[in-house]
PDB file of C-alpha atoms in Angstrom:
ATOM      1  CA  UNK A   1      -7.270  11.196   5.343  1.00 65.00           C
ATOM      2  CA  UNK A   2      -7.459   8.555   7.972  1.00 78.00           C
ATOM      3  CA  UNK A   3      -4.283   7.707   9.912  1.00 89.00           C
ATOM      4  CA  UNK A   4      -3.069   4.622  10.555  1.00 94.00           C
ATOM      5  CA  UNK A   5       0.109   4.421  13.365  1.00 95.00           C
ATOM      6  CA  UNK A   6       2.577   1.418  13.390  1.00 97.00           C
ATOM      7  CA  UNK A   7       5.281   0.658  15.988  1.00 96.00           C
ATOM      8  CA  UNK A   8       7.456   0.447  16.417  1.00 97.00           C
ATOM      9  CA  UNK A   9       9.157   2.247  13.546  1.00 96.00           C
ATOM     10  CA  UNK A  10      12.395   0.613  13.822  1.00 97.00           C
ATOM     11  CA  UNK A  11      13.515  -2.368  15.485  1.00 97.00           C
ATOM     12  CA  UNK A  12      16.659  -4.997  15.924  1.00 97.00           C
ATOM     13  CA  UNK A  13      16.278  -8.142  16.908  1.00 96.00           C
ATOM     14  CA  UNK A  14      19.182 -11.129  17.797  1.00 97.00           C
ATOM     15  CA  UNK A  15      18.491 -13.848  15.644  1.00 97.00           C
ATOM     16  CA  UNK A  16      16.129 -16.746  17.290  1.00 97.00           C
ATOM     17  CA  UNK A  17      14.031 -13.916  19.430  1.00 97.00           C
ATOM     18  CA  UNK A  18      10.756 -12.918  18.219  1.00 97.00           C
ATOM     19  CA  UNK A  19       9.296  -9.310  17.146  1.00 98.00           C
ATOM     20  CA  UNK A  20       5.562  -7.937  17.636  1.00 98.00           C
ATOM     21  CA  UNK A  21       4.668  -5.038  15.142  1.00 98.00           C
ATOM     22  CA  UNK A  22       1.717  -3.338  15.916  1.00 97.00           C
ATOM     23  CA  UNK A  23      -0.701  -1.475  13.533  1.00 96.00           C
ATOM     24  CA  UNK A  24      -3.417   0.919  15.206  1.00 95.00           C
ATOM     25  CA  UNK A  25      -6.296   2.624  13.551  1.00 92.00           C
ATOM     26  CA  UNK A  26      -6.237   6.160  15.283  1.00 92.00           C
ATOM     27  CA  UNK A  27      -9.281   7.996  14.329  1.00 86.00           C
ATOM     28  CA  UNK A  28     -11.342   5.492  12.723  1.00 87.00           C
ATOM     29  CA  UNK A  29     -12.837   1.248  13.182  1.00 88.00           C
ATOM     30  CA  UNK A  30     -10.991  -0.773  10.446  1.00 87.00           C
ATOM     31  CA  UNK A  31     -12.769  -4.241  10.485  1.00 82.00           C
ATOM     32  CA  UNK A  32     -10.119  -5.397   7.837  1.00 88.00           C
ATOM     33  CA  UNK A  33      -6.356  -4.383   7.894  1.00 92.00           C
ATOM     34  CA  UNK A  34      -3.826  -5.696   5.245  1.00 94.00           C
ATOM     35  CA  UNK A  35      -0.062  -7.094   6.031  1.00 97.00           C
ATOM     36  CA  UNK A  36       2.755  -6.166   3.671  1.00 96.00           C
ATOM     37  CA  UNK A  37       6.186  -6.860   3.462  1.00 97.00           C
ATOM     38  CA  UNK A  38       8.914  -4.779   1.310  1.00 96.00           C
ATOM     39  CA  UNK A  39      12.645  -5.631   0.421  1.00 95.00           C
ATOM     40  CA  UNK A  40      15.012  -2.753  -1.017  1.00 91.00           C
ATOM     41  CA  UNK A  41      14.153  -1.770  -4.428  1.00 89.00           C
ATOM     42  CA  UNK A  42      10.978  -3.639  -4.585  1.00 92.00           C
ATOM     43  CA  UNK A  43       7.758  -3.148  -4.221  1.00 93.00           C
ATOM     44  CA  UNK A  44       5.396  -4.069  -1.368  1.00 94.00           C
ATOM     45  CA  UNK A  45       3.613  -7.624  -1.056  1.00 94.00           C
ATOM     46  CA  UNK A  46       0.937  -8.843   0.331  1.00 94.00           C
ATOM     47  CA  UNK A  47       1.312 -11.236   3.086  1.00 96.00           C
ATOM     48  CA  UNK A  48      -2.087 -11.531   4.885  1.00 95.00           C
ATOM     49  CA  UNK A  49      -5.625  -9.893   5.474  1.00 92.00           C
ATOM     50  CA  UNK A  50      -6.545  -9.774   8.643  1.00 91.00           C
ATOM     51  CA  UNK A  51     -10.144  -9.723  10.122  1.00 87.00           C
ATOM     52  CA  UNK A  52     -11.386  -8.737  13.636  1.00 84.00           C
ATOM     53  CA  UNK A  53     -12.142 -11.778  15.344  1.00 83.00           C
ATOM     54  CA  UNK A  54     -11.257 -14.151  13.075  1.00 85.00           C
ATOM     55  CA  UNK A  55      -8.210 -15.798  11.932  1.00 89.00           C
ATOM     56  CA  UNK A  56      -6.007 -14.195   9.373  1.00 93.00           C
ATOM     57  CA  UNK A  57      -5.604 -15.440   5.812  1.00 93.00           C
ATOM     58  CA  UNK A  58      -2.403 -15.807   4.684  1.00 95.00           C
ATOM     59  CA  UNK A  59      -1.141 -15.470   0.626  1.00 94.00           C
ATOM     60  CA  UNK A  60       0.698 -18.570  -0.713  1.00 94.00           C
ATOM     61  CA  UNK A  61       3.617 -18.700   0.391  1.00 95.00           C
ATOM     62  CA  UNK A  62       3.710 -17.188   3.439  1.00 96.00           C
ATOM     63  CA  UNK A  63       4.304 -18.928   6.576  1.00 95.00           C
ATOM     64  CA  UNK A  64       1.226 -18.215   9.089  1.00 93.00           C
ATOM     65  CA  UNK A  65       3.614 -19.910  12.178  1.00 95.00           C
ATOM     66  CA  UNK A  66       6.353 -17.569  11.574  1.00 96.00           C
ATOM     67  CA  UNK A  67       4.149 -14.683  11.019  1.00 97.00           C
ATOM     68  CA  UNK A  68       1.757 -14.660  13.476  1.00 96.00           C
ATOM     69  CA  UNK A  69      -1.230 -12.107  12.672  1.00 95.00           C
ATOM     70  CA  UNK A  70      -3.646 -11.100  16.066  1.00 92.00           C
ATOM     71  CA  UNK A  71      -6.493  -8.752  15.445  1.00 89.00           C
ATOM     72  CA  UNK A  72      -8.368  -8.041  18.647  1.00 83.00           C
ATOM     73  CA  UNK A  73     -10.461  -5.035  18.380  1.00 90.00           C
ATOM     74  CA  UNK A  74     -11.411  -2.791  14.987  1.00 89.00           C
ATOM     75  CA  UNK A  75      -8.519  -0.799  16.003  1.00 92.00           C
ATOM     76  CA  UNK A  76      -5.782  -2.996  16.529  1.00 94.00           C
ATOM     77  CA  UNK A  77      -3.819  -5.773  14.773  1.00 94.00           C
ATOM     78  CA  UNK A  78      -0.315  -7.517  15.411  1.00 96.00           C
ATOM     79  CA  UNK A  79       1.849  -9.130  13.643  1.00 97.00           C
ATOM     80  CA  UNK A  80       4.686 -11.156  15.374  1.00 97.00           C
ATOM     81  CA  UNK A  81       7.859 -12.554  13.726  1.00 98.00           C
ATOM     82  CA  UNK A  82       8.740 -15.663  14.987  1.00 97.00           C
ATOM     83  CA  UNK A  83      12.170 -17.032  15.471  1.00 97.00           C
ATOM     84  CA  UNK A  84      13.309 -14.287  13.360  1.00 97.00           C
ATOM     85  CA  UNK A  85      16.317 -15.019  11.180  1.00 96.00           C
ATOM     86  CA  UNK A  86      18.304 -12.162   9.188  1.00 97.00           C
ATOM     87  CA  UNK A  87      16.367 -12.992   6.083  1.00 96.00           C
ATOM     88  CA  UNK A  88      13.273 -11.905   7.901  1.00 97.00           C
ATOM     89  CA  UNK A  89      14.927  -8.242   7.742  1.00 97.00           C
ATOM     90  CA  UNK A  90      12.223  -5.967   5.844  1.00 97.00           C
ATOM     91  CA  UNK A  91       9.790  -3.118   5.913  1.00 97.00           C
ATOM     92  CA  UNK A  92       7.054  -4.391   7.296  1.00 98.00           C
ATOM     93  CA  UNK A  93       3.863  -1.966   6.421  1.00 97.00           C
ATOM     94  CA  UNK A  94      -0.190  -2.334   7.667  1.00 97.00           C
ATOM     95  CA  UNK A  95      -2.911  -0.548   5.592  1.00 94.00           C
ATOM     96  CA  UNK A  96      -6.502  -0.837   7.328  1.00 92.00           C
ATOM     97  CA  UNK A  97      -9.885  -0.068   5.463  1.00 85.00           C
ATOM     98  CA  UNK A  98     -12.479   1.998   7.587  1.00 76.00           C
ATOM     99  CA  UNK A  99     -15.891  -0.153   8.805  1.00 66.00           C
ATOM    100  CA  UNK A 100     -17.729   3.088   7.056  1.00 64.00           C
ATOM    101  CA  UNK A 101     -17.697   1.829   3.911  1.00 63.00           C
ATOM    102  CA  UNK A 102     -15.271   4.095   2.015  1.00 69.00           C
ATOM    103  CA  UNK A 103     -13.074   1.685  -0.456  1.00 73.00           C
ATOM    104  CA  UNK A 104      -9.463   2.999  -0.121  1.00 82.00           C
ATOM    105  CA  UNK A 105      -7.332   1.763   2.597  1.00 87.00           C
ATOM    106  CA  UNK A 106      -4.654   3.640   4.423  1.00 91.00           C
ATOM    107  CA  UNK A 107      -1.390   2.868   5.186  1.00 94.00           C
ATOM    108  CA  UNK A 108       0.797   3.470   8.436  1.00 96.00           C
ATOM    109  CA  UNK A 109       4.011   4.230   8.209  1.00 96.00           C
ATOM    110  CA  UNK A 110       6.401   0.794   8.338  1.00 97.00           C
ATOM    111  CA  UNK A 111       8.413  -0.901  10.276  1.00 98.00           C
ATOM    112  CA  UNK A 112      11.961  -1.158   9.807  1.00 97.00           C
ATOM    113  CA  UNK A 113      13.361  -4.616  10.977  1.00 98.00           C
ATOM    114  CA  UNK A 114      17.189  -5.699  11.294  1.00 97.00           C
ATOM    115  CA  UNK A 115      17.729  -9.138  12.511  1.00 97.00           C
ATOM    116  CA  UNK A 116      20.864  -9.978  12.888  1.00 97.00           C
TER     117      UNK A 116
ATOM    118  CA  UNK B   1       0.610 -11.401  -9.828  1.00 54.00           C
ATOM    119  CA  UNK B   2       0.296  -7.412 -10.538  1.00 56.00           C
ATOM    120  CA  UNK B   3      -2.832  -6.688 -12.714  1.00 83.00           C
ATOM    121  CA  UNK B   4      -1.768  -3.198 -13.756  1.00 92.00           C
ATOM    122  CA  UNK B   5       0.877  -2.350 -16.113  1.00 93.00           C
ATOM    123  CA  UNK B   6       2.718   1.259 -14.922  1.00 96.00           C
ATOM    124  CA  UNK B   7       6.281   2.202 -16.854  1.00 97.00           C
ATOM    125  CA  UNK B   8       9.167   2.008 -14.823  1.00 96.00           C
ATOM    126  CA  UNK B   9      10.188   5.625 -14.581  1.00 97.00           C
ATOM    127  CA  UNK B  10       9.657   8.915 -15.540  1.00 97.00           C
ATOM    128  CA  UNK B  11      11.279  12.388 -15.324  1.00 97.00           C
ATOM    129  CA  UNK B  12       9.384  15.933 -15.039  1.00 97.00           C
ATOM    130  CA  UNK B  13      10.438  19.351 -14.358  1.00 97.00           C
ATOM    131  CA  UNK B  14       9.449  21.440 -11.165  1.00 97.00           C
ATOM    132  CA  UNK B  15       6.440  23.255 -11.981  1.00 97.00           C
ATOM    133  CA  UNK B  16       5.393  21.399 -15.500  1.00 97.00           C
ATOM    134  CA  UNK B  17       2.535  18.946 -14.887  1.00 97.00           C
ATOM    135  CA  UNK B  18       3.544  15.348 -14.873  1.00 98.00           C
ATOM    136  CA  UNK B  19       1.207  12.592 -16.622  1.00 98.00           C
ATOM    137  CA  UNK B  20       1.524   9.231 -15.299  1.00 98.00           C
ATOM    138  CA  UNK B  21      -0.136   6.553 -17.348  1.00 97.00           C
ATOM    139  CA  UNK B  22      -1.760   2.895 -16.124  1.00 96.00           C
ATOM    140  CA  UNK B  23      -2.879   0.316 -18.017  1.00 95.00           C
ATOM    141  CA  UNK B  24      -5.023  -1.918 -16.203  1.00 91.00           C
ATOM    142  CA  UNK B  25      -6.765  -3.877 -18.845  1.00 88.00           C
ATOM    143  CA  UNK B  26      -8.431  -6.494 -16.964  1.00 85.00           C
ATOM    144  CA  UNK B  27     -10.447  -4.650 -14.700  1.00 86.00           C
ATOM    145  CA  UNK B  28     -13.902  -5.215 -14.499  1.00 83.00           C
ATOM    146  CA  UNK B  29     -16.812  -3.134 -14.184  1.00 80.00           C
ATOM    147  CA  UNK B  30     -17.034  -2.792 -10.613  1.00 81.00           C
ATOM    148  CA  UNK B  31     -13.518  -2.407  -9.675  1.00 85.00           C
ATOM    149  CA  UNK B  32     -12.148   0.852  -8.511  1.00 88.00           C
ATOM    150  CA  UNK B  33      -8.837   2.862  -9.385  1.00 91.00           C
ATOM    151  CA  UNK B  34      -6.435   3.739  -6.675  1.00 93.00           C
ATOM    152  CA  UNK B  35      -3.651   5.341  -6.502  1.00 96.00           C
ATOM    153  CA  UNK B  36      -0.782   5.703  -3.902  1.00 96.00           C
ATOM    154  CA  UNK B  37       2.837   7.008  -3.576  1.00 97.00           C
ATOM    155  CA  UNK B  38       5.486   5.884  -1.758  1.00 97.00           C
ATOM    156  CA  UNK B  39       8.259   8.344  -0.538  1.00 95.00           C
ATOM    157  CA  UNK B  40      11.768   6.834   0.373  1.00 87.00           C
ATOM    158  CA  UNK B  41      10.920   4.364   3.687  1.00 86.00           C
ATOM    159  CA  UNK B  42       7.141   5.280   4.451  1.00 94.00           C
ATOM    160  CA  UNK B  43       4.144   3.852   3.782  1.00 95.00           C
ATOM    161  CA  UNK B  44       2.158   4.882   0.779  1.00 95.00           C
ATOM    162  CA  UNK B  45       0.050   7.688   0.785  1.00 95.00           C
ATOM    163  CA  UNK B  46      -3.384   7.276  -0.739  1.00 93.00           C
ATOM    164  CA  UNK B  47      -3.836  10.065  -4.101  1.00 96.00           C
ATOM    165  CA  UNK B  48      -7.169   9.729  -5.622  1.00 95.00           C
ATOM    166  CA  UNK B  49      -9.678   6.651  -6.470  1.00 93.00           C
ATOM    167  CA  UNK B  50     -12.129   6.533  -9.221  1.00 92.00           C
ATOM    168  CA  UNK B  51     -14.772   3.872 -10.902  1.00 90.00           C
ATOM    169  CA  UNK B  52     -15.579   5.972 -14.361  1.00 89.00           C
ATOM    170  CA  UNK B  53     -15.789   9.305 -14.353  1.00 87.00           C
ATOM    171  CA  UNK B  54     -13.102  11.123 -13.552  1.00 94.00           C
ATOM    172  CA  UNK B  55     -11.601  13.073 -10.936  1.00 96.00           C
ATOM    173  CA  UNK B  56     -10.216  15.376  -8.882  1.00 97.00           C
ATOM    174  CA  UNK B  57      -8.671  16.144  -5.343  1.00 95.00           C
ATOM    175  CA  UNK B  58      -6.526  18.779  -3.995  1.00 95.00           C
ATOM    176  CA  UNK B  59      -3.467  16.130  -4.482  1.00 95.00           C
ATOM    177  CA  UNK B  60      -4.243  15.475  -8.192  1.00 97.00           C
ATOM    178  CA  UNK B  61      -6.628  14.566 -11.269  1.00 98.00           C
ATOM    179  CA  UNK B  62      -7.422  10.977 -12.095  1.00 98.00           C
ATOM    180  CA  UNK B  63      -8.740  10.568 -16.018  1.00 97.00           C
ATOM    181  CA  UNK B  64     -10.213   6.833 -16.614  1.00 95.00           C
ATOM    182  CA  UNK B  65     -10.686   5.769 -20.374  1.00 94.00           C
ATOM    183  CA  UNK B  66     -14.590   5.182 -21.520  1.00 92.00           C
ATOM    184  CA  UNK B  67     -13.506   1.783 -21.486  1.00 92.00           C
ATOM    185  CA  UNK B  68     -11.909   1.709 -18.241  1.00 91.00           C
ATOM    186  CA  UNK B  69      -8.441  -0.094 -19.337  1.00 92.00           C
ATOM    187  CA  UNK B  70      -6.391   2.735 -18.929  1.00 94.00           C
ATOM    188  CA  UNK B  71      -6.217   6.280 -16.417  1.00 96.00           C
ATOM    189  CA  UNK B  72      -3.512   8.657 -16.298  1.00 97.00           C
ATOM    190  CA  UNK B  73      -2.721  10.380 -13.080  1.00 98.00           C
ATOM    191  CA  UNK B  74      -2.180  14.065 -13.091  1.00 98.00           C
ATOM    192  CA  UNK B  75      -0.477  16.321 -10.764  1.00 98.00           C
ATOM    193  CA  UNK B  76      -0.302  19.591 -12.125  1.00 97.00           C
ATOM    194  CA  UNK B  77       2.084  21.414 -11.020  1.00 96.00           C
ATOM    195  CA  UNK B  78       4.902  19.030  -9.921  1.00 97.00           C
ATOM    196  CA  UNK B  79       7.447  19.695  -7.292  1.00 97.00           C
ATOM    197  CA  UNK B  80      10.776  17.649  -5.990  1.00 97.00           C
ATOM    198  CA  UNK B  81       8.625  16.876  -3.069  1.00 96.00           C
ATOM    199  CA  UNK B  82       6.258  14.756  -5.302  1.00 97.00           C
ATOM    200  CA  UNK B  83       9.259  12.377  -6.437  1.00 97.00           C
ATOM    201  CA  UNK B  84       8.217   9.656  -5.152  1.00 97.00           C
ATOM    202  CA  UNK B  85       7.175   5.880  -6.288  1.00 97.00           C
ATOM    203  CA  UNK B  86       3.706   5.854  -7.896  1.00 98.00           C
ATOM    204  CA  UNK B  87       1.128   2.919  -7.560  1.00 96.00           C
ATOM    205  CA  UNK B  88      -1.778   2.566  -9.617  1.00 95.00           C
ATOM    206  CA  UNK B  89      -3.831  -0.807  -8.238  1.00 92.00           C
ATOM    207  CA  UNK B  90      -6.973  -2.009  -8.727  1.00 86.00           C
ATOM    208  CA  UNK B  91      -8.922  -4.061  -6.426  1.00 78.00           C
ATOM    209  CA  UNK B  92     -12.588  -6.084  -5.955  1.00 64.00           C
ATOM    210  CA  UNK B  93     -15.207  -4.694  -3.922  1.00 58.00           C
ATOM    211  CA  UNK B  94     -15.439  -7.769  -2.568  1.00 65.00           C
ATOM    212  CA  UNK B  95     -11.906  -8.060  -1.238  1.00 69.00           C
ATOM    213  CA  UNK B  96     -10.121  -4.597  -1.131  1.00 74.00           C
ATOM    214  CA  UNK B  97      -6.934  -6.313  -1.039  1.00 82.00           C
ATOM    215  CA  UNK B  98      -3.849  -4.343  -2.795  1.00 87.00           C
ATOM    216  CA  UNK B  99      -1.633  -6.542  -5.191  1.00 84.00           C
ATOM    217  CA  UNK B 100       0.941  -3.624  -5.837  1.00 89.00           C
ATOM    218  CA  UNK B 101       3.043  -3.611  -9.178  1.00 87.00           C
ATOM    219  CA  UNK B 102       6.489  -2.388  -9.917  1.00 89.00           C
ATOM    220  CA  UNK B 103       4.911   1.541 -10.058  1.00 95.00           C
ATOM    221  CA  UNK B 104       6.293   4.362 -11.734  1.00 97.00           C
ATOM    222  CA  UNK B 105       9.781   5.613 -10.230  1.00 97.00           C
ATOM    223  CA  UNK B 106       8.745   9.576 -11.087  1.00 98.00           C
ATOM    224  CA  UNK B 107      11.505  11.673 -10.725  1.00 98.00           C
ATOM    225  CA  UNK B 108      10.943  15.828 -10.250  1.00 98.00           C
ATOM    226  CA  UNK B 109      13.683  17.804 -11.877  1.00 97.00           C
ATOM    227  CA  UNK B 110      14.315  21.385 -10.494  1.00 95.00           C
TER     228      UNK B 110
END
């Protein structure tokens, strides 16, 4: 399948400083790549779709000035915790869907983040 | 909120073939089937998609009701590397965005 490369896997972060994840499509144009967030023993949600060149859309709830969601190119997209406070600590995971036209998305492999 | 309904865990021995079941009554008649796993802290691996008829990968079978409100994903021959968390989602053409359930804790017994 497609692979889809995060990074970094694992960060910590003082409280107050701010944290850019990034989410690359290696071997394939994703003109749509999906933002999730996980807590421990829970599943993964949905926090914003993200289009190349265009701003992102954010679920309710979420707060589009803390997370901050760049997607430059059909390869690349960023998300950036703001002001990150120890109940931003999560696995943050992207998923992109290829420009080809194939329906399943594909998933990289998280991002671990402590802030404390 | 989730649209599929997936029970919370299930046990299976190494080797025997383990049957996980989805309900996903709402979907509609253009909305695929997909599932995923998730191993312990990655990000979920894609299985097998489907619209109607069923199918099959080297990973596993997918078998979708005639009336589409219910598939059961097979792997065959299960081993303790396929314990995992197991998502079945469906999603609009239109949007391909994920709304993940709780999933199916499955749980390979040697």
């Amino acid at each position: 399948g497609a692979v889809v490369s995060q990074h970094p896997s694992r960060v910590i972060c003082k409280s107050g400083t701010s944290v850019k994840i990034e989410c690359r499509s290696l071997d394939f144009q994703a003109t749509t790549m999906f933002w999730y967030r996980q807590f421990p023993k829970q599943s993964l949600m949905l926090m914003a779709t993200s289009n190349e060149g265009s701003k992102a859309t954010y679920e309710q709830g979420v707060e589009k000035d803390k997370f901050l969601i760049n997607h430059a190119s059909l390869t690349l997209s960023t998300l950036t915790v703001t002001s990150a406070h120890p109940e931003d600590s999560s696995f943050y995971i992207c998923s992109a869907r290829s420009l080809a036209g194939s329906t399943e998305a594909f998933f990289g492999q998280g991002t671990r983040l402590t802030v404390v | 909120d989730a649209k599929t309904t997936q029970p919370t865990s299930m046990d299976c021995a190494e080797g025997r073939a383990a049957n996980l079941p989805c309900n996903h009554s709402t979907i509609s008649g253009n909305e695929y089937v997909y599932w995923y796993r998730q191993i312990h802290s990655q990000g979920p691996q894609y299985i097998i998609h489907g619209l109607k008829n069923n199918e099959t990968n080297e990973m596993a079978s997918l078998i979708i009701t005639e009336d589409r409100k219910s598939s059961t994903l097979i792997l065959p021959h299960a081993t303790l590397r396929d314990t995992a968390v197991y998502y079945c989602i469906y999603t609009t053409s239109g949007t391909y965005k994920y709304i993940f359930g709780t999933g199916t804790r499955l749980k390979v017994l040697a």
